[in-house]
Amino acid sequence: MKIRIFAILSLIAGSFAMASCIDKEATDDVLLSKDKTAIEEYLVANTIVNVKEFYDETSGLRIIWQEVSDSGMGVTSGDTLKVDYTGKLLSNKVFDTSIKQVAIDGGIFSSSKVYTPLDFPVGFNLLIPGFEFGVGQMEQGDKATVFIPSRYAYGQQGTNGVVPIPSNAPIMFELNLIVVTQGPQQ
């Protein structure tokens, strides 16, 4: 009897696993569509200075520049970037920032955190894909807001930070690309 129950439970579990594999692409498409709609609704409800815009229909990634520097210092893989950033949920709740006053105003200030621009090499997948993609489209001196669907942010896992990011939540980052230091030329 125990063997038969185990076999039935295994069969049921296998069926659920198979169904989830079959529906994963459809589920991802539904989530992406939901994220795109949420971002569009945010943009309709909120005024953002827009001097230049980029939108990729396939990924749903959107970049809206508030300032364009025309510095000519674009970003390539291997460059080291210095970026001030503020990460927000689409409710405008700040979940992370490199700017002390923004952390204080957003109610997330921590005396143990050093508030300085993020300094990182781009192209090594050290950050979420949407952040790297967004900053990669900018030039030194640009300021832009990047809207990121959940699959290019924190996905199904979300985060458990001071301000948790729910699973499958689209987010945005306000970015100020301060310095581009060229990496080795390939």
mmCIF file of N, CA and C in Angstrom, residues 32-164:
data_model
loop_
_atom_site.group_PDB
_atom_site.id
_atom_site.type_symbol
_atom_site.label_atom_id
_atom_site.label_comp_id
_atom_site.label_asym_id
_atom_site.label_seq_id
_atom_site.Cartn_x
_atom_site.Cartn_y
_atom_site.Cartn_z
ATOM 1 N N LEU A 32 5.360 39.556 -18.024
ATOM 2 C CA LEU A 32 5.954 40.670 -18.758
ATOM 3 C C LEU A 32 4.870 41.651 -19.194
ATOM 4 N N SER A 33 3.756 41.134 -19.677
ATOM 5 C CA SER A 33 2.651 41.994 -20.086
ATOM 6 C C SER A 33 2.126 42.804 -18.898
ATOM 7 N N LYS A 34 2.001 42.152 -17.741
ATOM 8 C CA LYS A 34 1.557 42.824 -16.513
ATOM 9 C C LYS A 34 2.549 43.929 -16.122
ATOM 10 N N ASP A 35 3.850 43.614 -16.207
ATOM 11 C CA ASP A 35 4.883 44.596 -15.867
ATOM 12 C C ASP A 35 4.836 45.795 -16.813
ATOM 13 N N LYS A 36 4.696 45.533 -18.121
ATOM 14 C CA LYS A 36 4.628 46.631 -19.091
ATOM 15 C C LYS A 36 3.435 47.539 -18.798
ATOM 16 N N THR A 37 2.303 46.932 -18.464
ATOM 17 C CA THR A 37 1.102 47.705 -18.143
ATOM 18 C C THR A 37 1.327 48.548 -16.892
ATOM 19 N N ALA A 38 1.937 47.959 -15.866
ATOM 20 C CA ALA A 38 2.201 48.697 -14.627
ATOM 21 C C ALA A 38 3.130 49.888 -14.883
ATOM 22 N N ILE A 39 4.143 49.683 -15.712
ATOM 23 C CA ILE A 39 5.069 50.776 -16.040
ATOM 24 C C ILE A 39 4.342 51.869 -16.817
ATOM 25 N N GLU A 40 3.516 51.485 -17.787
ATOM 26 C CA GLU A 40 2.748 52.476 -18.561
ATOM 27 C C GLU A 40 1.826 53.268 -17.642
ATOM 28 N N GLU A 41 1.151 52.570 -16.720
ATOM 29 C CA GLU A 41 0.250 53.254 -15.789
ATOM 30 C C GLU A 41 1.031 54.227 -14.908
ATOM 31 N N TYR A 42 2.221 53.839 -14.486
ATOM 32 C CA TYR A 42 3.064 54.728 -13.693
ATOM 33 C C TYR A 42 3.390 55.986 -14.494
ATOM 34 N N LEU A 43 3.780 55.815 -15.752
ATOM 35 C CA LEU A 43 4.167 56.957 -16.588
ATOM 36 C C LEU A 43 2.999 57.890 -16.859
ATOM 37 N N VAL A 44 1.794 57.351 -16.967
ATOM 38 C CA VAL A 44 0.610 58.185 -17.163
ATOM 39 C C VAL A 44 0.312 58.995 -15.903
ATOM 40 N N ALA A 45 0.515 58.384 -14.743
ATOM 41 C CA ALA A 45 0.164 59.015 -13.471
ATOM 42 C C ALA A 45 1.251 59.943 -12.919
ATOM 43 N N ASN A 46 2.476 59.851 -13.427
ATOM 44 C CA ASN A 46 3.602 60.606 -12.869
ATOM 45 C C ASN A 46 4.311 61.393 -13.960
ATOM 46 N N THR A 47 4.652 62.630 -13.651
ATOM 47 C CA THR A 47 5.373 63.474 -14.594
ATOM 48 C C THR A 47 6.867 63.240 -14.433
ATOM 49 N N ILE A 48 7.525 62.919 -15.536
ATOM 50 C CA ILE A 48 8.972 62.737 -15.539
ATOM 51 C C ILE A 48 9.538 63.604 -16.654
ATOM 52 N N VAL A 49 10.542 64.405 -16.317
ATOM 53 C CA VAL A 49 11.208 65.201 -17.349
ATOM 54 C C VAL A 49 11.753 64.233 -18.391
ATOM 55 N N ASN A 50 11.479 64.518 -19.653
ATOM 56 C CA ASN A 50 11.845 63.595 -20.725
ATOM 57 C C ASN A 50 12.486 64.374 -21.864
ATOM 58 N N VAL A 51 13.822 64.288 -21.955
ATOM 59 C CA VAL A 51 14.518 64.949 -23.061
ATOM 60 C C VAL A 51 14.933 63.947 -24.133
ATOM 61 N N LYS A 52 14.868 62.658 -23.790
ATOM 62 C CA LYS A 52 15.220 61.591 -24.727
ATOM 63 C C LYS A 52 14.646 60.308 -24.155
ATOM 64 N N GLU A 53 14.260 59.387 -25.047
ATOM 65 C CA GLU A 53 13.656 58.146 -24.559
ATOM 66 C C GLU A 53 14.078 56.959 -25.409
ATOM 67 N N PHE A 54 14.194 55.816 -24.744
ATOM 68 C CA PHE A 54 14.465 54.535 -25.407
ATOM 69 C C PHE A 54 13.462 53.529 -24.858
ATOM 70 N N TYR A 55 12.861 52.747 -25.761
ATOM 71 C CA TYR A 55 11.939 51.693 -25.328
ATOM 72 C C TYR A 55 12.166 50.458 -26.177
ATOM 73 N N ASP A 56 12.347 49.330 -25.509
ATOM 74 C CA ASP A 56 12.482 48.059 -26.201
ATOM 75 C C ASP A 56 11.204 47.261 -25.970
ATOM 76 N N GLU A 57 10.387 47.133 -27.006
ATOM 77 C CA GLU A 57 9.093 46.452 -26.915
ATOM 78 C C GLU A 57 9.237 45.007 -26.455
ATOM 79 N N THR A 58 10.265 44.312 -26.930
ATOM 80 C CA THR A 58 10.428 42.900 -26.596
ATOM 81 C C THR A 58 10.692 42.690 -25.110
ATOM 82 N N SER A 59 11.619 43.443 -24.552
ATOM 83 C CA SER A 59 11.983 43.253 -23.141
ATOM 84 C C SER A 59 11.136 44.093 -22.193
ATOM 85 N N GLY A 60 10.558 45.172 -22.693
ATOM 86 C CA GLY A 60 9.806 46.088 -21.846
ATOM 87 C C GLY A 60 10.683 47.093 -21.125
ATOM 88 N N LEU A 61 11.995 47.052 -21.355
ATOM 89 C CA LEU A 61 12.904 48.008 -20.719
ATOM 90 C C LEU A 61 12.699 49.390 -21.331
ATOM 91 N N ARG A 62 12.637 50.393 -20.466
ATOM 92 C CA ARG A 62 12.418 51.767 -20.924
ATOM 93 C C ARG A 62 13.393 52.675 -20.187
ATOM 94 N N ILE A 63 14.008 53.580 -20.932
ATOM 95 C CA ILE A 63 14.925 54.552 -20.351
ATOM 96 C C ILE A 63 14.423 55.938 -20.744
ATOM 97 N N ILE A 64 14.273 56.793 -19.750
ATOM 98 C CA ILE A 64 13.870 58.178 -19.994
ATOM 99 C C ILE A 64 14.951 59.078 -19.412
ATOM 100 N N TRP A 65 15.588 59.828 -20.296
ATOM 101 C CA TRP A 65 16.662 60.728 -19.876
ATOM 102 C C TRP A 65 16.073 62.034 -19.360
ATOM 103 N N GLN A 66 16.596 62.484 -18.215
ATOM 104 C CA GLN A 66 16.258 63.803 -17.700
ATOM 105 C C GLN A 66 17.307 64.813 -18.142
ATOM 106 N N GLU A 67 18.548 64.347 -18.329
ATOM 107 C CA GLU A 67 19.632 65.195 -18.828
ATOM 108 C C GLU A 67 20.502 64.369 -19.775
ATOM 109 N N VAL A 68 20.856 64.961 -20.895
ATOM 110 C CA VAL A 68 21.764 64.333 -21.859
ATOM 111 C C VAL A 68 23.011 65.199 -21.927
ATOM 112 N N SER A 69 24.151 64.601 -21.672
ATOM 113 C CA SER A 69 25.395 65.375 -21.585
ATOM 114 C C SER A 69 26.058 65.607 -22.941
ATOM 115 N N ASP A 70 25.857 64.684 -23.879
ATOM 116 C CA ASP A 70 26.575 64.709 -25.158
ATOM 117 C C ASP A 70 28.086 64.707 -24.944
ATOM 118 N N SER A 71 28.531 64.004 -23.902
ATOM 119 C CA SER A 71 29.957 63.952 -23.571
ATOM 120 C C SER A 71 30.748 63.085 -24.544
ATOM 121 N N GLY A 72 30.062 62.189 -25.223
ATOM 122 C CA GLY A 72 30.761 61.268 -26.119
ATOM 123 C C GLY A 72 31.427 60.113 -25.382
ATOM 124 N N MET A 73 31.322 60.068 -24.065
ATOM 125 C CA MET A 73 31.930 59.008 -23.254
ATOM 126 C C MET A 73 30.891 57.935 -22.996
ATOM 127 N N GLY A 74 30.647 57.092 -24.015
ATOM 128 C CA GLY A 74 29.708 55.993 -23.890
ATOM 129 C C GLY A 74 30.293 54.860 -23.071
ATOM 130 N N VAL A 75 29.484 53.854 -22.853
ATOM 131 C CA VAL A 75 29.848 52.718 -22.008
ATOM 132 C C VAL A 75 30.064 51.488 -22.873
ATOM 133 N N THR A 76 31.178 50.792 -22.645
ATOM 134 C CA THR A 76 31.406 49.501 -23.286
ATOM 135 C C THR A 76 31.781 48.488 -22.208
ATOM 136 N N SER A 77 31.574 47.238 -22.511
ATOM 137 C CA SER A 77 31.874 46.163 -21.572
ATOM 138 C C SER A 77 33.334 46.264 -21.110
ATOM 139 N N GLY A 78 33.547 46.164 -19.805
ATOM 140 C CA GLY A 78 34.887 46.268 -19.234
ATOM 141 C C GLY A 78 35.193 47.629 -18.657
ATOM 142 N N ASP A 79 34.396 48.652 -19.032
ATOM 143 C CA ASP A 79 34.578 49.978 -18.442
ATOM 144 C C ASP A 79 34.177 49.936 -16.973
ATOM 145 N N THR A 80 34.780 50.801 -16.183
ATOM 146 C CA THR A 80 34.383 50.946 -14.789
ATOM 147 C C THR A 80 33.555 52.215 -14.682
ATOM 148 N N LEU A 81 32.394 52.082 -14.053
ATOM 149 C CA LEU A 81 31.456 53.194 -13.954
ATOM 150 C C LEU A 81 31.320 53.644 -12.511
ATOM 151 N N LYS A 82 31.078 54.928 -12.353
ATOM 152 C CA LYS A 82 30.733 55.497 -11.057
ATOM 153 C C LYS A 82 29.347 56.102 -11.243
ATOM 154 N N VAL A 83 28.380 55.575 -10.484
ATOM 155 C CA VAL A 83 26.978 55.916 -10.690
ATOM 156 C C VAL A 83 26.302 56.226 -9.355
ATOM 157 N N ASP A 84 25.630 57.365 -9.284
ATOM 158 C CA ASP A 84 24.702 57.613 -8.184
ATOM 159 C C ASP A 84 23.369 57.026 -8.620
ATOM 160 N N TYR A 85 22.674 56.386 -7.690
ATOM 161 C CA TYR A 85 21.430 55.712 -8.053
ATOM 162 C C TYR A 85 20.418 55.795 -6.928
ATOM 163 N N THR A 86 19.156 55.721 -7.326
ATOM 164 C CA THR A 86 18.061 55.546 -6.379
ATOM 165 C C THR A 86 17.128 54.508 -6.981
ATOM 166 N N GLY A 87 16.942 53.400 -6.259
ATOM 167 C CA GLY A 87 16.031 52.350 -6.686
ATOM 168 C C GLY A 87 14.685 52.526 -6.014
ATOM 169 N N LYS A 88 13.612 52.426 -6.813
ATOM 170 C CA LYS A 88 12.257 52.619 -6.287
ATOM 171 C C LYS A 88 11.314 51.551 -6.818
ATOM 172 N N LEU A 89 10.316 51.248 -5.998
ATOM 173 C CA LEU A 89 9.178 50.475 -6.475
ATOM 174 C C LEU A 89 8.307 51.428 -7.286
ATOM 175 N N LEU A 90 7.354 50.913 -8.034
ATOM 176 C CA LEU A 90 6.481 51.796 -8.814
ATOM 177 C C LEU A 90 5.504 52.571 -7.931
ATOM 178 N N SER A 91 5.507 52.304 -6.635
ATOM 179 C CA SER A 91 4.742 53.109 -5.672
ATOM 180 C C SER A 91 5.534 54.350 -5.253
ATOM 181 N N ASN A 92 6.740 54.510 -5.820
ATOM 182 C CA ASN A 92 7.697 55.579 -5.493
ATOM 183 C C ASN A 92 8.403 55.363 -4.164
ATOM 184 N N LYS A 93 8.227 54.206 -3.550
ATOM 185 C CA LYS A 93 8.922 53.887 -2.296
ATOM 186 C C LYS A 93 10.370 53.541 -2.621
ATOM 187 N N VAL A 94 11.311 54.274 -1.999
ATOM 188 C CA VAL A 94 12.737 54.042 -2.204
ATOM 189 C C VAL A 94 13.120 52.741 -1.500
ATOM 190 N N PHE A 95 13.815 51.843 -2.220
ATOM 191 C CA PHE A 95 14.303 50.625 -1.573
ATOM 192 C C PHE A 95 15.820 50.604 -1.443
ATOM 193 N N ASP A 96 16.529 51.446 -2.192
ATOM 194 C CA ASP A 96 17.985 51.520 -2.080
ATOM 195 C C ASP A 96 18.466 52.796 -2.761
ATOM 196 N N THR A 97 19.575 53.342 -2.268
ATOM 197 C CA THR A 97 20.145 54.537 -2.873
ATOM 198 C C THR A 97 21.605 54.677 -2.465
ATOM 199 N N SER A 98 22.330 55.409 -3.272
ATOM 200 C CA SER A 98 23.721 55.741 -2.943
ATOM 201 C C SER A 98 23.822 57.151 -2.374
ATOM 202 N N ILE A 99 22.682 57.815 -2.209
ATOM 203 C CA ILE A 99 22.640 59.222 -1.804
ATOM 204 C C ILE A 99 22.069 59.333 -0.385
ATOM 205 N N LYS A 100 22.879 59.832 0.542
ATOM 206 C CA LYS A 100 22.499 59.883 1.952
ATOM 207 C C LYS A 100 21.184 60.626 2.177
ATOM 208 N N GLN A 101 21.022 61.803 1.589
ATOM 209 C CA GLN A 101 19.800 62.584 1.829
ATOM 210 C C GLN A 101 18.560 61.866 1.301
ATOM 211 N N VAL A 102 18.690 61.173 0.180
ATOM 212 C CA VAL A 102 17.558 60.405 -0.360
ATOM 213 C C VAL A 102 17.196 59.276 0.612
ATOM 214 N N ALA A 103 18.213 58.631 1.196
ATOM 215 C CA ALA A 103 17.967 57.571 2.179
ATOM 216 C C ALA A 103 17.249 58.130 3.403
ATOM 217 N N ILE A 104 17.678 59.281 3.871
ATOM 218 C CA ILE A 104 17.031 59.920 5.025
ATOM 219 C C ILE A 104 15.582 60.258 4.691
ATOM 220 N N ASP A 105 15.382 60.946 3.556
ATOM 221 C CA ASP A 105 14.037 61.358 3.143
ATOM 222 C C ASP A 105 13.132 60.153 2.879
ATOM 223 N N GLY A 106 13.725 59.059 2.381
ATOM 224 C CA GLY A 106 12.954 57.851 2.057
ATOM 225 C C GLY A 106 12.736 56.918 3.233
ATOM 226 N N GLY A 107 13.301 57.278 4.399
ATOM 227 C CA GLY A 107 13.099 56.469 5.591
ATOM 228 C C GLY A 107 13.873 55.166 5.603
ATOM 229 N N ILE A 108 14.969 55.108 4.841
ATOM 230 C CA ILE A 108 15.760 53.874 4.804
ATOM 231 C C ILE A 108 17.206 54.105 5.236
ATOM 232 N N PHE A 109 17.494 55.248 5.809
ATOM 233 C CA PHE A 109 18.864 55.573 6.207
ATOM 234 C C PHE A 109 19.399 54.551 7.203
ATOM 235 N N SER A 110 20.644 54.152 6.989
ATOM 236 C CA SER A 110 21.338 53.263 7.911
ATOM 237 C C SER A 110 22.705 53.876 8.210
ATOM 238 N N SER A 111 22.997 54.065 9.482
ATOM 239 C CA SER A 111 24.283 54.659 9.853
ATOM 240 C C SER A 111 25.451 53.731 9.537
ATOM 241 N N SER A 112 25.175 52.453 9.288
ATOM 242 C CA SER A 112 26.258 51.518 8.972
ATOM 243 C C SER A 112 26.583 51.477 7.473
ATOM 244 N N LYS A 113 25.779 52.140 6.670
ATOM 245 C CA LYS A 113 26.020 52.154 5.224
ATOM 246 C C LYS A 113 26.800 53.410 4.837
ATOM 247 N N VAL A 114 27.744 53.246 3.926
ATOM 248 C CA VAL A 114 28.484 54.375 3.380
ATOM 249 C C VAL A 114 27.771 54.803 2.102
ATOM 250 N N TYR A 115 27.324 56.040 2.059
ATOM 251 C CA TYR A 115 26.570 56.543 0.908
ATOM 252 C C TYR A 115 27.526 57.229 -0.058
ATOM 253 N N THR A 116 27.967 56.478 -1.044
ATOM 254 C CA THR A 116 28.841 56.989 -2.095
ATOM 255 C C THR A 116 28.372 56.401 -3.414
ATOM 256 N N PRO A 117 28.759 57.010 -4.516
ATOM 257 C CA PRO A 117 28.378 56.443 -5.806
ATOM 258 C C PRO A 117 28.861 54.992 -5.942
ATOM 259 N N LEU A 118 28.068 54.203 -6.616
ATOM 260 C CA LEU A 118 28.411 52.814 -6.910
ATOM 261 C C LEU A 118 29.533 52.812 -7.933
ATOM 262 N N ASP A 119 30.574 52.050 -7.672
ATOM 263 C CA ASP A 119 31.748 51.967 -8.539
ATOM 264 C C ASP A 119 31.877 50.502 -8.954
ATOM 265 N N PHE A 120 31.695 50.202 -10.248
ATOM 266 C CA PHE A 120 31.700 48.801 -10.674
ATOM 267 C C PHE A 120 32.109 48.667 -12.141
ATOM 268 N N PRO A 121 32.683 47.517 -12.489
ATOM 269 C CA PRO A 121 32.968 47.242 -13.898
ATOM 270 C C PRO A 121 31.701 46.720 -14.574
ATOM 271 N N VAL A 122 31.384 47.245 -15.712
ATOM 272 C CA VAL A 122 30.170 46.845 -16.419
ATOM 273 C C VAL A 122 30.460 45.662 -17.342
ATOM 274 N N GLY A 123 29.462 44.818 -17.520
ATOM 275 C CA GLY A 123 29.592 43.696 -18.442
ATOM 276 C C GLY A 123 29.970 42.379 -17.790
ATOM 277 N N PHE A 124 29.977 42.333 -16.469
ATOM 278 C CA PHE A 124 30.354 41.108 -15.758
ATOM 279 C C PHE A 124 29.191 40.538 -14.959
ATOM 280 N N ASN A 125 27.963 41.022 -15.234
ATOM 281 C CA ASN A 125 26.749 40.542 -14.570
ATOM 282 C C ASN A 125 26.836 40.643 -13.052
ATOM 283 N N LEU A 126 27.418 41.721 -12.553
ATOM 284 C CA LEU A 126 27.519 41.933 -11.115
ATOM 285 C C LEU A 126 26.241 42.531 -10.538
ATOM 286 N N LEU A 127 25.435 43.141 -11.397
ATOM 287 C CA LEU A 127 24.196 43.791 -10.980
ATOM 288 C C LEU A 127 23.030 43.178 -11.749
ATOM 289 N N ILE A 128 21.821 43.559 -11.386
ATOM 290 C CA ILE A 128 20.668 43.020 -12.112
ATOM 291 C C ILE A 128 20.757 43.448 -13.579
ATOM 292 N N PRO A 129 20.267 42.606 -14.484
ATOM 293 C CA PRO A 129 20.402 42.884 -15.921
ATOM 294 C C PRO A 129 19.823 44.225 -16.357
ATOM 295 N N GLY A 130 18.676 44.614 -15.820
ATOM 296 C CA GLY A 130 18.058 45.877 -16.230
ATOM 297 C C GLY A 130 18.878 47.091 -15.864
ATOM 298 N N PHE A 131 19.548 47.048 -14.712
ATOM 299 C CA PHE A 131 20.416 48.147 -14.281
ATOM 300 C C PHE A 131 21.594 48.260 -15.235
ATOM 301 N N GLU A 132 22.267 47.127 -15.483
ATOM 302 C CA GLU A 132 23.438 47.141 -16.385
ATOM 303 C C GLU A 132 23.043 47.580 -17.790
ATOM 304 N N PHE A 133 21.898 47.090 -18.275
ATOM 305 C CA PHE A 133 21.455 47.481 -19.608
ATOM 306 C C PHE A 133 21.205 48.988 -19.654
ATOM 307 N N GLY A 134 20.488 49.498 -18.668
ATOM 308 C CA GLY A 134 20.142 50.921 -18.652
ATOM 309 C C GLY A 134 21.360 51.819 -18.629
ATOM 310 N N VAL A 135 22.266 51.565 -17.698
ATOM 311 C CA VAL A 135 23.459 52.400 -17.591
ATOM 312 C C VAL A 135 24.345 52.228 -18.828
ATOM 313 N N GLY A 136 24.256 51.081 -19.464
ATOM 314 C CA GLY A 136 25.039 50.827 -20.677
ATOM 315 C C GLY A 136 24.594 51.648 -21.881
ATOM 316 N N GLN A 137 23.395 52.198 -21.818
ATOM 317 C CA GLN A 137 22.880 53.037 -22.908
ATOM 318 C C GLN A 137 23.213 54.508 -22.702
ATOM 319 N N MET A 138 23.780 54.821 -21.551
ATOM 320 C CA MET A 138 24.029 56.219 -21.183
ATOM 321 C C MET A 138 25.449 56.644 -21.539
ATOM 322 N N GLU A 139 25.689 57.939 -21.423
ATOM 323 C CA GLU A 139 27.026 58.517 -21.546
ATOM 324 C C GLU A 139 27.373 59.200 -20.234
ATOM 325 N N GLN A 140 28.655 59.372 -20.000
ATOM 326 C CA GLN A 140 29.109 60.085 -18.811
ATOM 327 C C GLN A 140 28.399 61.435 -18.733
ATOM 328 N N GLY A 141 27.841 61.730 -17.569
ATOM 329 C CA GLY A 141 27.132 62.997 -17.374
ATOM 330 C C GLY A 141 25.632 62.915 -17.592
ATOM 331 N N ASP A 142 25.131 61.817 -18.154
ATOM 332 C CA ASP A 142 23.694 61.655 -18.365
ATOM 333 C C ASP A 142 22.989 61.349 -17.054
ATOM 334 N N LYS A 143 21.739 61.779 -16.971
ATOM 335 C CA LYS A 143 20.840 61.405 -15.881
ATOM 336 C C LYS A 143 19.598 60.816 -16.526
ATOM 337 N N ALA A 144 19.208 59.623 -16.057
ATOM 338 C CA ALA A 144 18.070 58.944 -16.663
ATOM 339 C C ALA A 144 17.358 58.077 -15.634
ATOM 340 N N THR A 145 16.113 57.767 -15.941
ATOM 341 C CA THR A 145 15.339 56.822 -15.136
ATOM 342 C C THR A 145 15.114 55.585 -15.996
ATOM 343 N N VAL A 146 15.462 54.430 -15.429
ATOM 344 C CA VAL A 146 15.325 53.154 -16.135
ATOM 345 C C VAL A 146 14.183 52.386 -15.492
ATOM 346 N N PHE A 147 13.215 52.003 -16.304
ATOM 347 C CA PHE A 147 12.086 51.195 -15.847
ATOM 348 C C PHE A 147 12.363 49.756 -16.242
ATOM 349 N N ILE A 148 12.292 48.862 -15.237
ATOM 350 C CA ILE A 148 12.763 47.491 -15.415
ATOM 351 C C ILE A 148 11.665 46.490 -15.078
ATOM 352 N N PRO A 149 11.204 45.722 -16.062
ATOM 353 C CA PRO A 149 10.272 44.630 -15.753
ATOM 354 C C PRO A 149 10.920 43.624 -14.803
ATOM 355 N N SER A 150 10.100 42.932 -14.053
ATOM 356 C CA SER A 150 10.595 42.056 -12.986
ATOM 357 C C SER A 150 11.588 41.006 -13.448
ATOM 358 N N ARG A 151 11.429 40.473 -14.657
ATOM 359 C CA ARG A 151 12.360 39.420 -15.103
ATOM 360 C C ARG A 151 13.785 39.941 -15.285
ATOM 361 N N TYR A 152 13.951 41.252 -15.441
ATOM 362 C CA TYR A 152 15.283 41.854 -15.564
ATOM 363 C C TYR A 152 15.687 42.576 -14.276
ATOM 364 N N ALA A 153 14.883 42.347 -13.213
ATOM 365 C CA ALA A 153 15.158 42.949 -11.901
ATOM 366 C C ALA A 153 15.398 41.820 -10.900
ATOM 367 N N TYR A 154 14.484 41.645 -9.964
ATOM 368 C CA TYR A 154 14.669 40.636 -8.922
ATOM 369 C C TYR A 154 13.766 39.428 -9.096
ATOM 370 N N GLY A 155 12.992 39.395 -10.200
ATOM 371 C CA GLY A 155 12.223 38.219 -10.594
ATOM 372 C C GLY A 155 11.297 37.665 -9.530
ATOM 373 N N GLN A 156 11.139 36.354 -9.569
ATOM 374 C CA GLN A 156 10.222 35.676 -8.651
ATOM 375 C C GLN A 156 10.703 35.723 -7.207
ATOM 376 N N GLN A 157 12.018 35.799 -6.997
ATOM 377 C CA GLN A 157 12.521 35.758 -5.625
ATOM 378 C C GLN A 157 12.329 37.074 -4.885
ATOM 379 N N GLY A 158 12.270 38.230 -5.579
ATOM 380 C CA GLY A 158 12.175 39.501 -4.888
ATOM 381 C C GLY A 158 13.373 39.683 -3.961
ATOM 382 N N THR A 159 13.238 40.546 -2.957
ATOM 383 C CA THR A 159 14.295 40.732 -1.954
ATOM 384 C C THR A 159 13.661 40.912 -0.580
ATOM 385 N N ASN A 160 14.466 40.728 0.435
ATOM 386 C CA ASN A 160 14.011 40.921 1.811
ATOM 387 C C ASN A 160 14.768 42.052 2.483
ATOM 388 N N GLY A 161 15.042 43.125 1.759
ATOM 389 C CA GLY A 161 15.808 44.241 2.305
ATOM 390 C C GLY A 161 15.003 45.061 3.295
ATOM 391 N N VAL A 162 15.533 46.232 3.661
ATOM 392 C CA VAL A 162 14.834 47.159 4.552
ATOM 393 C C VAL A 162 13.448 47.447 3.983
ATOM 394 N N VAL A 163 13.394 47.693 2.687
ATOM 395 C CA VAL A 163 12.127 47.775 1.963
ATOM 396 C C VAL A 163 12.097 46.563 1.043
ATOM 397 N N PRO A 164 11.307 45.557 1.388
ATOM 398 C CA PRO A 164 11.269 44.349 0.547
ATOM 399 C C PRO A 164 10.750 44.660 -0.852
#
